[in-house]
Amino acid sequence: MSNPAMTEHPTNEPALRLLLNAQVYGPQALGRQNLLLGGGKILWMGIDTPDLPAQLPVETIDLQGRRLIPGLIDGHVHVTGGGGEAGFRTRVPAPMLSRYTRAGVTSVVGLLGTDDLARGTRELVAGIYALREEGLNAWGYCGGYHLPPTTLTGSVRGDVVFIEPLIGVGEIAISDHRSSQPTLDELLKLASEAHVAGLMTNKAGIVHLHLGDGPRGLELVRQALDISELPARVFNPTHVNRRKALFEEAVELARRGCHVDLTAFPVEEGEDAWTAEEALIRYLDSGAPPERISVSSDAGGCLACFDEHGRMCGMGVGESGALLDCLNAVLARGVDLERALPAFTLNPARLLRLPGKGLIAAGADADLVALDVNGAAFDVFIAGRAHLRDGAVLRRGNFEA
């Protein structure tokens, strides 16, 4: 267990916070509102200032008309670090707490990638618990790129049922030279394990699928939908904007009931890919169900490129800050905030079955982000506790400089 005395956390948190003059997007536009926070929840919201007893310890914060949105949900994060495709020196370190909160991210879902051997489910669960102790909302997936998936209990169903933070399996790689080349039967068995575990626990119970550059694209998922009784929502492909043709396949799968996920990675001019902002606009304009799209960052992951021999020829590192960058880029293209925001908040909350997340309403969790005029996170509250105030970091992880 970490020593609380070692953390840079304020010890004088008020029991109640009153936020005044917030321009609320919950994610729908609700106009100027006042909110009372307490016990980790939004206790009340309204246009009038509540008459509270003078004896109550209340901190009042005037947001001066700033936009107040639900905390962003980053559904694809390498909380223990990713990478390793070009030797142990290319293993990416784990991101620290404020890397998330400075980006307006209040909830993350952690996972393993290519390296699901040197890094395993034990380390992942420990990393999730550490982030929770530091005040972040965190869950995770058992498994990694390869089959059979790495687990704690010996099965996906056992992990999801008995390990509280684990809500599904992923990121299982398909159409990628780094995958274990899963067959249709293997994918169906894996999906059935996740689905039944979700039924038993009311967790997400999904298979989060890494999509590579391979020409087979989403063929395996289409076949699974064609021949099985499994609900389409169980299959959750990500990185679907990495090729333009793959994106079109993903839109059609969304029409069939799958929830598809975009990755906010950099795209070079002339590359056969869509930026997350371009893909999100195209998706919203396509007429596909708007509730079946989300955007994640791949934070802490290795954004690798490979030559024709499968050797890594370059790498970057995903950052949670890419989510706000993407959202602001979409807004700059003329999309209304209430239309763009669900892909970063309410949509992943519903897919992941995280009640109280992704919305602003009385009774919801007090995970809130106030944006400055440039769209950066100005104030961040998680369960009503301040992590950022006036753009300054108040809470840091134990080992942050």
C-alpha positions as a Markdown table, in Angstrom:
| # | Residue | x | y | z |
|---|---|---|---|---|
| 1 | Met | 0.0 | 0.0 | 0.0 |
| 2 | Ser | 1.2 | 3.5 | -0.7 |
| 3 | Asn | 1.9 | 5.9 | 2.1 |
| 4 | Pro | -0.6 | 8.8 | 2.0 |
| 5 | Ala | 1.9 | 11.0 | 3.6 |
| 6 | Met | 4.1 | 10.7 | 0.5 |
| 7 | Thr | 1.4 | 12.1 | -1.8 |
| 8 | Glu | 1.0 | 15.7 | -2.7 |
| 9 | His | -2.7 | 15.7 | -1.9 |
| 10 | Pro | -4.6 | 18.6 | -0.1 |
| 11 | Thr | -5.8 | 17.5 | 3.3 |
| 12 | Asn | -8.4 | 20.3 | 3.8 |
| 13 | Glu | -11.0 | 19.1 | 1.2 |
| 14 | Pro | -14.3 | 20.7 | 2.0 |
| 15 | Ala | -17.3 | 18.5 | 2.6 |
| 16 | Leu | -19.3 | 20.4 | 0.1 |
| 17 | Arg | -18.5 | 22.5 | -3.0 |
| 18 | Leu | -20.8 | 24.9 | -4.7 |
| 19 | Leu | -20.0 | 25.7 | -8.3 |
| 20 | Leu | -21.6 | 28.9 | -9.6 |
| 21 | Asn | -22.2 | 30.2 | -13.1 |
| 22 | Ala | -21.2 | 27.1 | -15.0 |
| 23 | Gln | -22.2 | 26.8 | -18.7 |
| 24 | Val | -23.1 | 23.2 | -18.5 |
| 25 | Tyr | -22.9 | 20.6 | -21.2 |
| 26 | Gly | -24.1 | 17.4 | -19.7 |
| 27 | Pro | -23.3 | 16.4 | -22.6 |
| 28 | Gln | -26.5 | 18.2 | -23.8 |
| 29 | Ala | -26.5 | 22.0 | -23.6 |
| 30 | Leu | -28.2 | 22.9 | -20.2 |
| 31 | Gly | -27.3 | 26.6 | -20.1 |
| 32 | Arg | -26.0 | 28.4 | -17.0 |
| 33 | Gln | -26.3 | 26.3 | -13.9 |
| 34 | Asn | -25.2 | 26.1 | -10.3 |
| 35 | Leu | -24.1 | 22.8 | -8.8 |
| 36 | Leu | -23.7 | 21.5 | -5.3 |
| 37 | Leu | -21.1 | 18.7 | -4.9 |
| 38 | Gly | -20.8 | 16.4 | -1.9 |
| 39 | Gly | -20.0 | 12.8 | -1.1 |
| 40 | Gly | -18.5 | 12.3 | -4.5 |
| 41 | Lys | -21.8 | 13.1 | -6.2 |
| 42 | Ile | -23.7 | 16.0 | -7.8 |
| 43 | Leu | -26.2 | 16.6 | -5.0 |
| 44 | Trp | -28.2 | 19.4 | -6.8 |
| 45 | Met | -28.2 | 21.4 | -9.9 |
| 46 | Gly | -30.3 | 24.5 | -10.7 |
| 47 | Ile | -30.4 | 28.0 | -11.9 |
| 48 | Asp | -31.0 | 29.6 | -8.5 |
| 49 | Thr | -28.4 | 29.9 | -5.8 |
| 50 | Pro | -29.3 | 27.4 | -3.0 |
| 51 | Asp | -29.9 | 28.8 | 0.5 |
| 52 | Leu | -27.5 | 26.7 | 2.6 |
| 53 | Pro | -27.1 | 26.8 | 6.4 |
| 54 | Ala | -24.2 | 28.9 | 7.5 |
| 55 | Gln | -22.9 | 26.0 | 9.6 |
| 56 | Leu | -22.2 | 23.9 | 6.6 |
| 57 | Pro | -18.5 | 23.8 | 5.4 |
| 58 | Val | -19.0 | 24.9 | 1.8 |
| 59 | Glu | -16.4 | 26.1 | -0.6 |
| 60 | Thr | -17.9 | 28.4 | -3.3 |
| 61 | Ile | -16.2 | 28.5 | -6.7 |
| 62 | Asp | -17.4 | 31.0 | -9.4 |
| 63 | Leu | -16.7 | 29.5 | -12.8 |
| 64 | Gln | -17.6 | 32.8 | -14.4 |
| 65 | Gly | -19.5 | 31.2 | -17.4 |
| 66 | Arg | -16.8 | 28.6 | -18.2 |
| 67 | Arg | -18.0 | 25.5 | -20.0 |
| 68 | Leu | -18.4 | 22.6 | -17.6 |
| 69 | Ile | -18.4 | 19.1 | -19.1 |
| 70 | Pro | -18.3 | 15.6 | -17.7 |
| 71 | Gly | -14.8 | 14.3 | -17.1 |
| 72 | Leu | -13.4 | 12.6 | -20.2 |
| 73 | Ile | -13.3 | 8.8 | -20.2 |
| 74 | Asp | -10.2 | 7.4 | -21.9 |
| 75 | Gly | -11.1 | 3.8 | -22.8 |
| 76 | His | -7.7 | 2.7 | -24.0 |
| 77 | Val | -4.7 | 3.4 | -21.8 |
| 78 | His | -1.5 | 1.6 | -21.2 |
| 79 | Val | -1.4 | 2.4 | -17.5 |
| 80 | Thr | 1.7 | 0.3 | -16.9 |
| 81 | Gly | 3.3 | 1.5 | -20.1 |
| 82 | Gly | 3.4 | -0.1 | -23.6 |
| 83 | Gly | 5.9 | -0.7 | -26.3 |
| 84 | Gly | 8.8 | -3.1 | -26.3 |
| 85 | Glu | 8.6 | -4.0 | -30.0 |
| 86 | Ala | 12.2 | -3.1 | -30.6 |
| 87 | Gly | 13.9 | -4.4 | -27.5 |
| 88 | Phe | 13.5 | -3.8 | -23.8 |
| 89 | Arg | 14.8 | -0.3 | -24.1 |
| 90 | Thr | 11.7 | 0.6 | -26.0 |
| 91 | Arg | 9.3 | -0.2 | -23.2 |
| 92 | Val | 7.3 | 2.9 | -22.4 |
| 93 | Pro | 7.2 | 4.0 | -18.8 |
| 94 | Ala | 3.8 | 4.2 | -17.0 |
| 95 | Pro | 2.1 | 7.6 | -17.2 |
| 96 | Met | 1.8 | 9.5 | -13.9 |
| 97 | Leu | -1.5 | 10.8 | -12.4 |
| 98 | Ser | -1.4 | 14.4 | -13.6 |
| 99 | Arg | -0.7 | 13.3 | -17.2 |
| 100 | Tyr | -4.4 | 12.3 | -17.1 |
| 101 | Thr | -5.9 | 15.0 | -15.0 |
| 102 | Arg | -4.2 | 17.9 | -16.8 |
| 103 | Ala | -5.9 | 16.6 | -19.9 |
| 104 | Gly | -9.4 | 16.5 | -18.3 |
| 105 | Val | -9.4 | 12.7 | -18.1 |
| 106 | Thr | -11.1 | 11.5 | -14.9 |
| 107 | Ser | -11.6 | 7.8 | -15.8 |
| 108 | Val | -9.3 | 5.4 | -17.6 |
| 109 | Val | -9.5 | 1.7 | -18.8 |
| 110 | Gly | -6.1 | 0.1 | -18.6 |
| 111 | Leu | -4.8 | -2.7 | -20.8 |
| 112 | Leu | -1.8 | -4.6 | -22.1 |
| 113 | Gly | -0.6 | -4.6 | -25.7 |
| 114 | Thr | 2.2 | -6.3 | -27.6 |
| 115 | Asp | 4.1 | -7.1 | -24.4 |
| 116 | Asp | 1.7 | -9.3 | -22.4 |
| 117 | Leu | 4.5 | -11.5 | -21.3 |
| 118 | Ala | 7.0 | -9.2 | -19.4 |
| 119 | Arg | 4.0 | -7.2 | -18.4 |
| 120 | Gly | 1.0 | -9.1 | -17.1 |
| 121 | Thr | -2.4 | -8.9 | -15.5 |
| 122 | Arg | -1.0 | -8.8 | -12.0 |
| 123 | Glu | 1.0 | -5.7 | -12.8 |
| 124 | Leu | -2.0 | -4.2 | -14.6 |
| 125 | Val | -4.3 | -4.7 | -11.7 |
| 126 | Ala | -1.7 | -3.2 | -9.3 |
| 127 | Gly | -1.4 | -0.2 | -11.6 |
| 128 | Ile | -5.1 | 0.3 | -11.6 |
| 129 | Tyr | -5.3 | 0.1 | -7.8 |
| 130 | Ala | -2.4 | 2.6 | -7.5 |
| 131 | Leu | -4.3 | 5.1 | -9.7 |
| 132 | Arg | -7.4 | 4.6 | -7.7 |
| 133 | Glu | -5.5 | 5.3 | -4.5 |
| 134 | Glu | -4.3 | 8.6 | -6.1 |
| 135 | Gly | -7.9 | 9.6 | -6.9 |
| 136 | Leu | -8.4 | 8.6 | -10.5 |
| 137 | Asn | -11.3 | 6.3 | -11.7 |
| 138 | Ala | -9.7 | 3.3 | -13.2 |
| 139 | Trp | -10.7 | -0.1 | -14.6 |
| 140 | Gly | -9.0 | -2.6 | -16.9 |
| 141 | Tyr | -9.1 | -5.5 | -19.3 |
| 142 | Cys | -7.5 | -8.9 | -18.8 |
| 143 | Gly | -5.5 | -10.3 | -21.7 |
| 144 | Gly | -3.3 | -8.5 | -24.3 |
| 145 | Tyr | -2.5 | -8.9 | -28.0 |
| 146 | His | -2.2 | -12.6 | -27.9 |
| 147 | Leu | -4.2 | -15.9 | -27.4 |
| 148 | Pro | -4.4 | -17.6 | -25.0 |
| 149 | Pro | -5.0 | -14.4 | -23.0 |
| 150 | Thr | -3.0 | -13.6 | -20.0 |
| 151 | Thr | -5.2 | -13.8 | -16.9 |
| 152 | Leu | -5.0 | -14.0 | -13.1 |
| 153 | Thr | -7.6 | -16.8 | -12.5 |
| 154 | Gly | -6.8 | -19.0 | -15.6 |
| 155 | Ser | -9.8 | -17.8 | -17.6 |
| 156 | Val | -11.3 | -14.6 | -19.0 |
| 157 | Arg | -14.6 | -15.4 | -17.3 |
| 158 | Gly | -12.9 | -16.0 | -14.0 |
| 159 | Asp | -11.0 | -12.7 | -14.2 |
| 160 | Val | -14.1 | -10.6 | -15.0 |
| 161 | Val | -16.3 | -12.3 | -12.5 |
| 162 | Phe | -13.8 | -12.3 | -9.5 |
| 163 | Ile | -11.4 | -9.4 | -10.1 |
| 164 | Glu | -13.5 | -6.3 | -9.5 |
| 165 | Pro | -11.5 | -3.8 | -11.7 |
| 166 | Leu | -11.5 | -6.1 | -14.7 |
| 167 | Ile | -14.5 | -5.4 | -17.0 |
| 168 | Gly | -13.7 | -7.3 | -20.2 |
| 169 | Val | -10.8 | -8.7 | -22.3 |
| 170 | Gly | -8.4 | -6.8 | -24.6 |
| 171 | Glu | -6.7 | -5.5 | -26.5 |
| 172 | Ile | -6.8 | -8.6 | -28.6 |
| 173 | Ala | -4.9 | -8.0 | -31.8 |
| 174 | Ile | -6.4 | -8.9 | -35.2 |
| 175 | Ser | -5.3 | -8.1 | -38.8 |
| 176 | Asp | -1.8 | -7.3 | -37.4 |
| 177 | His | 1.6 | -9.1 | -37.9 |
| 178 | Arg | 2.1 | -8.9 | -34.1 |
| 179 | Ser | -1.1 | -10.8 | -33.3 |
| 180 | Ser | -1.4 | -14.5 | -32.6 |
| 181 | Gln | -3.4 | -14.8 | -35.8 |
| 182 | Pro | -6.7 | -15.9 | -34.0 |
| 183 | Thr | -9.2 | -18.0 | -35.8 |
| 184 | Leu | -12.9 | -17.4 | -35.9 |
| 185 | Asp | -13.5 | -20.2 | -33.5 |
| 186 | Glu | -11.0 | -18.7 | -31.0 |
| 187 | Leu | -12.6 | -15.3 | -31.3 |
| 188 | Leu | -16.1 | -16.7 | -30.7 |
| 189 | Lys | -15.0 | -18.6 | -27.6 |
| 190 | Leu | -13.2 | -15.6 | -26.2 |
| 191 | Ala | -16.3 | -13.4 | -26.9 |
| 192 | Ser | -18.6 | -15.9 | -25.3 |
| 193 | Glu | -16.4 | -15.9 | -22.1 |
| 194 | Ala | -16.5 | -12.1 | -21.9 |
| 195 | His | -20.2 | -11.9 | -22.6 |
| 196 | Val | -21.3 | -14.4 | -20.0 |
| 197 | Ala | -19.0 | -12.9 | -17.4 |
| 198 | Gly | -20.6 | -9.5 | -18.2 |
| 199 | Leu | -24.0 | -11.0 | -17.7 |
| 200 | Met | -23.0 | -12.5 | -14.3 |
| 201 | Thr | -21.6 | -9.2 | -13.0 |
| 202 | Asn | -23.3 | -6.4 | -14.9 |
| 203 | Lys | -19.9 | -5.4 | -16.2 |
| 204 | Ala | -19.1 | -4.4 | -19.8 |
| 205 | Gly | -18.2 | -8.0 | -20.8 |
| 206 | Ile | -16.7 | -6.9 | -24.1 |
| 207 | Val | -13.8 | -7.9 | -26.3 |
| 208 | His | -11.7 | -4.8 | -27.0 |
| 209 | Leu | -10.0 | -5.5 | -30.4 |
| 210 | His | -6.8 | -3.9 | -31.6 |
| 211 | Leu | -7.0 | -3.5 | -35.4 |
| 212 | Gly | -3.7 | -3.5 | -37.3 |
| 213 | Asp | -3.0 | -2.5 | -40.9 |
| 214 | Gly | -3.7 | -5.9 | -42.4 |
| 215 | Pro | -6.0 | -6.2 | -45.4 |
| 216 | Arg | -8.4 | -8.6 | -43.6 |
| 217 | Gly | -9.6 | -5.6 | -41.6 |
| 218 | Leu | -12.8 | -6.4 | -39.7 |
| 219 | Glu | -13.6 | -9.6 | -41.6 |
| 220 | Leu | -13.4 | -11.8 | -38.5 |
| 221 | Val | -15.9 | -9.6 | -36.7 |
| 222 | Arg | -18.3 | -9.7 | -39.6 |
| 223 | Gln | -18.1 | -13.5 | -39.7 |
| 224 | Ala | -18.7 | -13.7 | -35.9 |
| 225 | Leu | -21.8 | -11.6 | -36.3 |
| 226 | Asp | -23.0 | -13.6 | -39.2 |
| 227 | Ile | -22.8 | -17.0 | -37.6 |
| 228 | Ser | -23.2 | -16.5 | -33.8 |
| 229 | Glu | -25.9 | -15.5 | -31.4 |
| 230 | Leu | -23.6 | -13.1 | -29.5 |
| 231 | Pro | -24.8 | -9.5 | -29.3 |
| 232 | Ala | -22.9 | -7.1 | -31.6 |
| 233 | Arg | -22.0 | -4.9 | -28.7 |
| 234 | Val | -19.6 | -7.5 | -27.4 |
| 235 | Phe | -17.2 | -6.7 | -30.2 |
| 236 | Asn | -15.4 | -3.4 | -29.7 |
| 237 | Pro | -12.8 | -2.6 | -32.4 |
| 238 | Thr | -10.4 | 0.2 | -31.8 |
| 239 | His | -7.9 | 2.1 | -34.0 |
| 240 | Val | -10.5 | 1.9 | -36.8 |
| 241 | Asn | -9.3 | 5.2 | -38.3 |
| 242 | Arg | -5.8 | 3.9 | -39.0 |
| 243 | Arg | -6.9 | 3.1 | -42.6 |
| 244 | Lys | -9.6 | 4.8 | -44.6 |
| 245 | Ala | -11.1 | 1.6 | -45.9 |
| 246 | Leu | -11.0 | 0.1 | -42.3 |
| 247 | Phe | -13.0 | 3.1 | -41.1 |
| 248 | Glu | -15.7 | 2.5 | -43.7 |
| 249 | Glu | -15.9 | -1.1 | -42.5 |
| 250 | Ala | -16.2 | 0.1 | -38.9 |
| 251 | Val | -19.1 | 2.4 | -39.8 |
| 252 | Glu | -21.0 | -0.5 | -41.3 |
| 253 | Leu | -20.3 | -2.6 | -38.2 |
| 254 | Ala | -21.7 | 0.2 | -36.0 |
| 255 | Arg | -24.9 | 0.0 | -38.1 |
| 256 | Arg | -25.1 | -3.6 | -37.1 |
| 257 | Gly | -24.7 | -2.9 | -33.4 |
| 258 | Cys | -21.0 | -2.8 | -32.7 |
| 259 | His | -19.5 | 0.2 | -30.7 |
| 260 | Val | -16.4 | 1.4 | -32.6 |
| 261 | Asp | -13.5 | 3.4 | -31.2 |
| 262 | Leu | -11.3 | 6.0 | -32.9 |
| 263 | Thr | -7.7 | 6.6 | -31.7 |
| 264 | Ala | -6.4 | 10.2 | -31.4 |
| 265 | Phe | -3.0 | 9.5 | -32.9 |
| 266 | Pro | -1.1 | 11.8 | -35.3 |
| 267 | Val | -1.6 | 11.4 | -39.0 |
| 268 | Glu | 0.9 | 12.5 | -41.6 |
| 269 | Glu | -0.2 | 14.5 | -44.7 |
| 270 | Gly | -1.0 | 12.0 | -47.5 |
| 271 | Glu | -1.2 | 9.0 | -45.1 |
| 272 | Asp | -4.0 | 6.5 | -45.8 |
| 273 | Ala | -5.7 | 7.2 | -42.5 |
| 274 | Trp | -8.1 | 9.7 | -40.9 |
| 275 | Thr | -7.3 | 11.8 | -37.9 |
| 276 | Ala | -9.7 | 11.2 | -35.0 |
| 277 | Glu | -11.4 | 14.5 | -35.5 |
| 278 | Glu | -11.9 | 13.9 | -39.3 |
| 279 | Ala | -13.1 | 10.4 | -38.6 |
| 280 | Leu | -15.5 | 11.5 | -35.9 |
| 281 | Ile | -17.0 | 14.2 | -38.1 |
| 282 | Arg | -17.4 | 11.7 | -41.0 |
| 283 | Tyr | -19.0 | 9.2 | -38.6 |
| 284 | Leu | -21.5 | 11.7 | -37.2 |
| 285 | Asp | -22.4 | 12.8 | -40.7 |
| 286 | Ser | -22.8 | 9.3 | -42.0 |
| 287 | Gly | -26.1 | 8.6 | -40.3 |
| 288 | Ala | -24.7 | 5.7 | -38.3 |
| 289 | Pro | -25.9 | 5.6 | -34.6 |
| 290 | Pro | -24.2 | 8.5 | -32.8 |
| 291 | Glu | -24.1 | 6.6 | -29.5 |
| 292 | Arg | -21.9 | 3.8 | -31.0 |
| 293 | Ile | -18.7 | 5.9 | -31.5 |
| 294 | Ser | -16.0 | 6.9 | -29.0 |
| 295 | Val | -12.5 | 8.4 | -29.0 |
| 296 | Ser | -9.5 | 7.1 | -27.0 |
| 297 | Ser | -5.9 | 8.1 | -26.8 |
| 298 | Asp | -3.7 | 5.0 | -26.5 |
| 299 | Ala | -2.0 | 6.9 | -23.7 |
| 300 | Gly | 1.3 | 5.3 | -22.6 |
| 301 | Gly | 1.3 | 3.1 | -25.7 |
| 302 | Cys | 3.9 | 2.9 | -28.4 |
| 303 | Leu | 2.7 | 4.5 | -31.6 |
| 304 | Ala | 5.0 | 2.3 | -33.8 |
| 305 | Cys | 5.6 | 2.2 | -37.5 |
| 306 | Phe | 7.1 | -0.9 | -39.2 |
| 307 | Asp | 9.0 | -1.5 | -42.4 |
| 308 | Glu | 8.2 | -4.2 | -45.0 |
| 309 | His | 10.1 | -6.8 | -42.9 |
| 310 | Gly | 8.0 | -6.1 | -39.8 |
| 311 | Arg | 10.8 | -4.3 | -38.0 |
| 312 | Met | 10.0 | -1.1 | -36.1 |
| 313 | Cys | 11.4 | 1.9 | -37.9 |
| 314 | Gly | 10.0 | 4.6 | -35.6 |
| 315 | Met | 7.8 | 5.2 | -32.6 |
| 316 | Gly | 5.9 | 7.8 | -30.7 |
| 317 | Val | 4.0 | 7.6 | -27.4 |
| 318 | Gly | 0.3 | 8.1 | -26.9 |
| 319 | Glu | -0.9 | 11.0 | -24.6 |
| 320 | Ser | -4.3 | 11.5 | -22.9 |
| 321 | Gly | -4.0 | 15.1 | -23.9 |
| 322 | Ala | -4.9 | 14.0 | -27.5 |
| 323 | Leu | -8.5 | 13.7 | -26.4 |
| 324 | Leu | -9.0 | 17.4 | -25.6 |
| 325 | Asp | -7.0 | 18.3 | -28.7 |
| 326 | Cys | -9.3 | 16.2 | -30.8 |
| 327 | Leu | -12.4 | 17.6 | -29.2 |
| 328 | Asn | -11.2 | 21.2 | -29.8 |
| 329 | Ala | -10.3 | 20.4 | -33.4 |
| 330 | Val | -13.8 | 19.1 | -34.0 |
| 331 | Leu | -15.3 | 22.2 | -32.4 |
| 332 | Ala | -13.0 | 24.4 | -34.6 |
| 333 | Arg | -14.6 | 22.6 | -37.7 |
| 334 | Gly | -18.0 | 24.0 | -36.6 |
| 335 | Val | -19.5 | 21.0 | -34.8 |
| 336 | Asp | -21.5 | 21.9 | -31.7 |
| 337 | Leu | -20.1 | 20.8 | -28.4 |
| 338 | Glu | -23.2 | 18.9 | -27.4 |
| 339 | Arg | -22.9 | 16.8 | -30.6 |
| 340 | Ala | -19.2 | 16.1 | -30.3 |
| 341 | Leu | -19.0 | 15.5 | -26.5 |
| 342 | Pro | -20.7 | 12.1 | -26.2 |
| 343 | Ala | -17.9 | 10.3 | -28.0 |
| 344 | Phe | -15.6 | 11.3 | -25.1 |
| 345 | Thr | -18.0 | 10.9 | -22.2 |
| 346 | Leu | -21.5 | 9.4 | -22.3 |
| 347 | Asn | -20.9 | 6.9 | -25.1 |
| 348 | Pro | -17.9 | 5.1 | -23.5 |
| 349 | Ala | -19.7 | 5.2 | -20.1 |
| 350 | Arg | -22.7 | 3.4 | -21.5 |
| 351 | Leu | -20.6 | 0.8 | -23.4 |
| 352 | Leu | -18.4 | 0.2 | -20.4 |
| 353 | Arg | -21.4 | 0.1 | -18.0 |
| 354 | Leu | -20.1 | 2.8 | -15.7 |
| 355 | Pro | -23.2 | 4.2 | -14.0 |
| 356 | Gly | -22.9 | 7.8 | -13.0 |
| 357 | Lys | -20.1 | 8.5 | -15.4 |
| 358 | Gly | -20.1 | 10.6 | -18.6 |
| 359 | Leu | -23.0 | 13.0 | -17.7 |
| 360 | Ile | -23.8 | 16.0 | -15.6 |
| 361 | Ala | -27.0 | 15.5 | -13.6 |
| 362 | Ala | -28.2 | 15.4 | -10.1 |
| 363 | Gly | -27.2 | 12.1 | -8.6 |
| 364 | Ala | -24.3 | 11.5 | -11.1 |
| 365 | Asp | -20.7 | 11.2 | -10.0 |
| 366 | Ala | -19.0 | 14.6 | -9.5 |
| 367 | Asp | -16.4 | 14.0 | -12.2 |
| 368 | Leu | -16.3 | 17.4 | -13.9 |
| 369 | Val | -14.0 | 19.6 | -16.1 |
| 370 | Ala | -14.2 | 23.3 | -16.5 |
| 371 | Leu | -12.7 | 24.5 | -19.8 |
| 372 | Asp | -10.9 | 27.8 | -20.3 |
| 373 | Val | -11.5 | 30.0 | -23.4 |
| 374 | Asn | -8.9 | 27.9 | -25.4 |
| 375 | Gly | -10.5 | 24.6 | -24.5 |
| 376 | Ala | -7.9 | 23.5 | -22.0 |
| 377 | Ala | -8.7 | 22.0 | -18.7 |
| 378 | Phe | -9.0 | 24.8 | -16.1 |
| 379 | Asp | -10.6 | 23.0 | -13.2 |
| 380 | Val | -10.8 | 19.2 | -12.8 |
| 381 | Phe | -12.9 | 17.5 | -10.1 |
| 382 | Ile | -12.9 | 13.7 | -9.5 |
| 383 | Ala | -15.6 | 12.5 | -7.1 |
| 384 | Gly | -15.9 | 16.2 | -6.2 |
| 385 | Arg | -12.2 | 16.5 | -5.1 |
| 386 | Ala | -10.1 | 19.1 | -6.9 |
| 387 | His | -7.2 | 17.8 | -9.0 |
| 388 | Leu | -6.8 | 21.0 | -11.0 |
| 389 | Arg | -7.7 | 24.6 | -10.0 |
| 390 | Asp | -7.2 | 27.6 | -12.2 |
| 391 | Gly | -5.0 | 25.4 | -14.5 |
| 392 | Ala | -2.6 | 24.4 | -11.6 |
| 393 | Val | -2.1 | 20.8 | -10.6 |
| 394 | Leu | -3.1 | 20.2 | -7.0 |
| 395 | Arg | -2.7 | 16.4 | -6.8 |
| 396 | Arg | 0.3 | 14.4 | -8.2 |
| 397 | Gly | 1.3 | 10.8 | -8.1 |
| 398 | Asn | 3.8 | 9.6 | -5.5 |
| 399 | Phe | 6.7 | 9.6 | -7.9 |
| 400 | Glu | 6.0 | 12.7 | -10.0 |
| 401 | Ala | 8.7 | 15.3 | -10.0 |
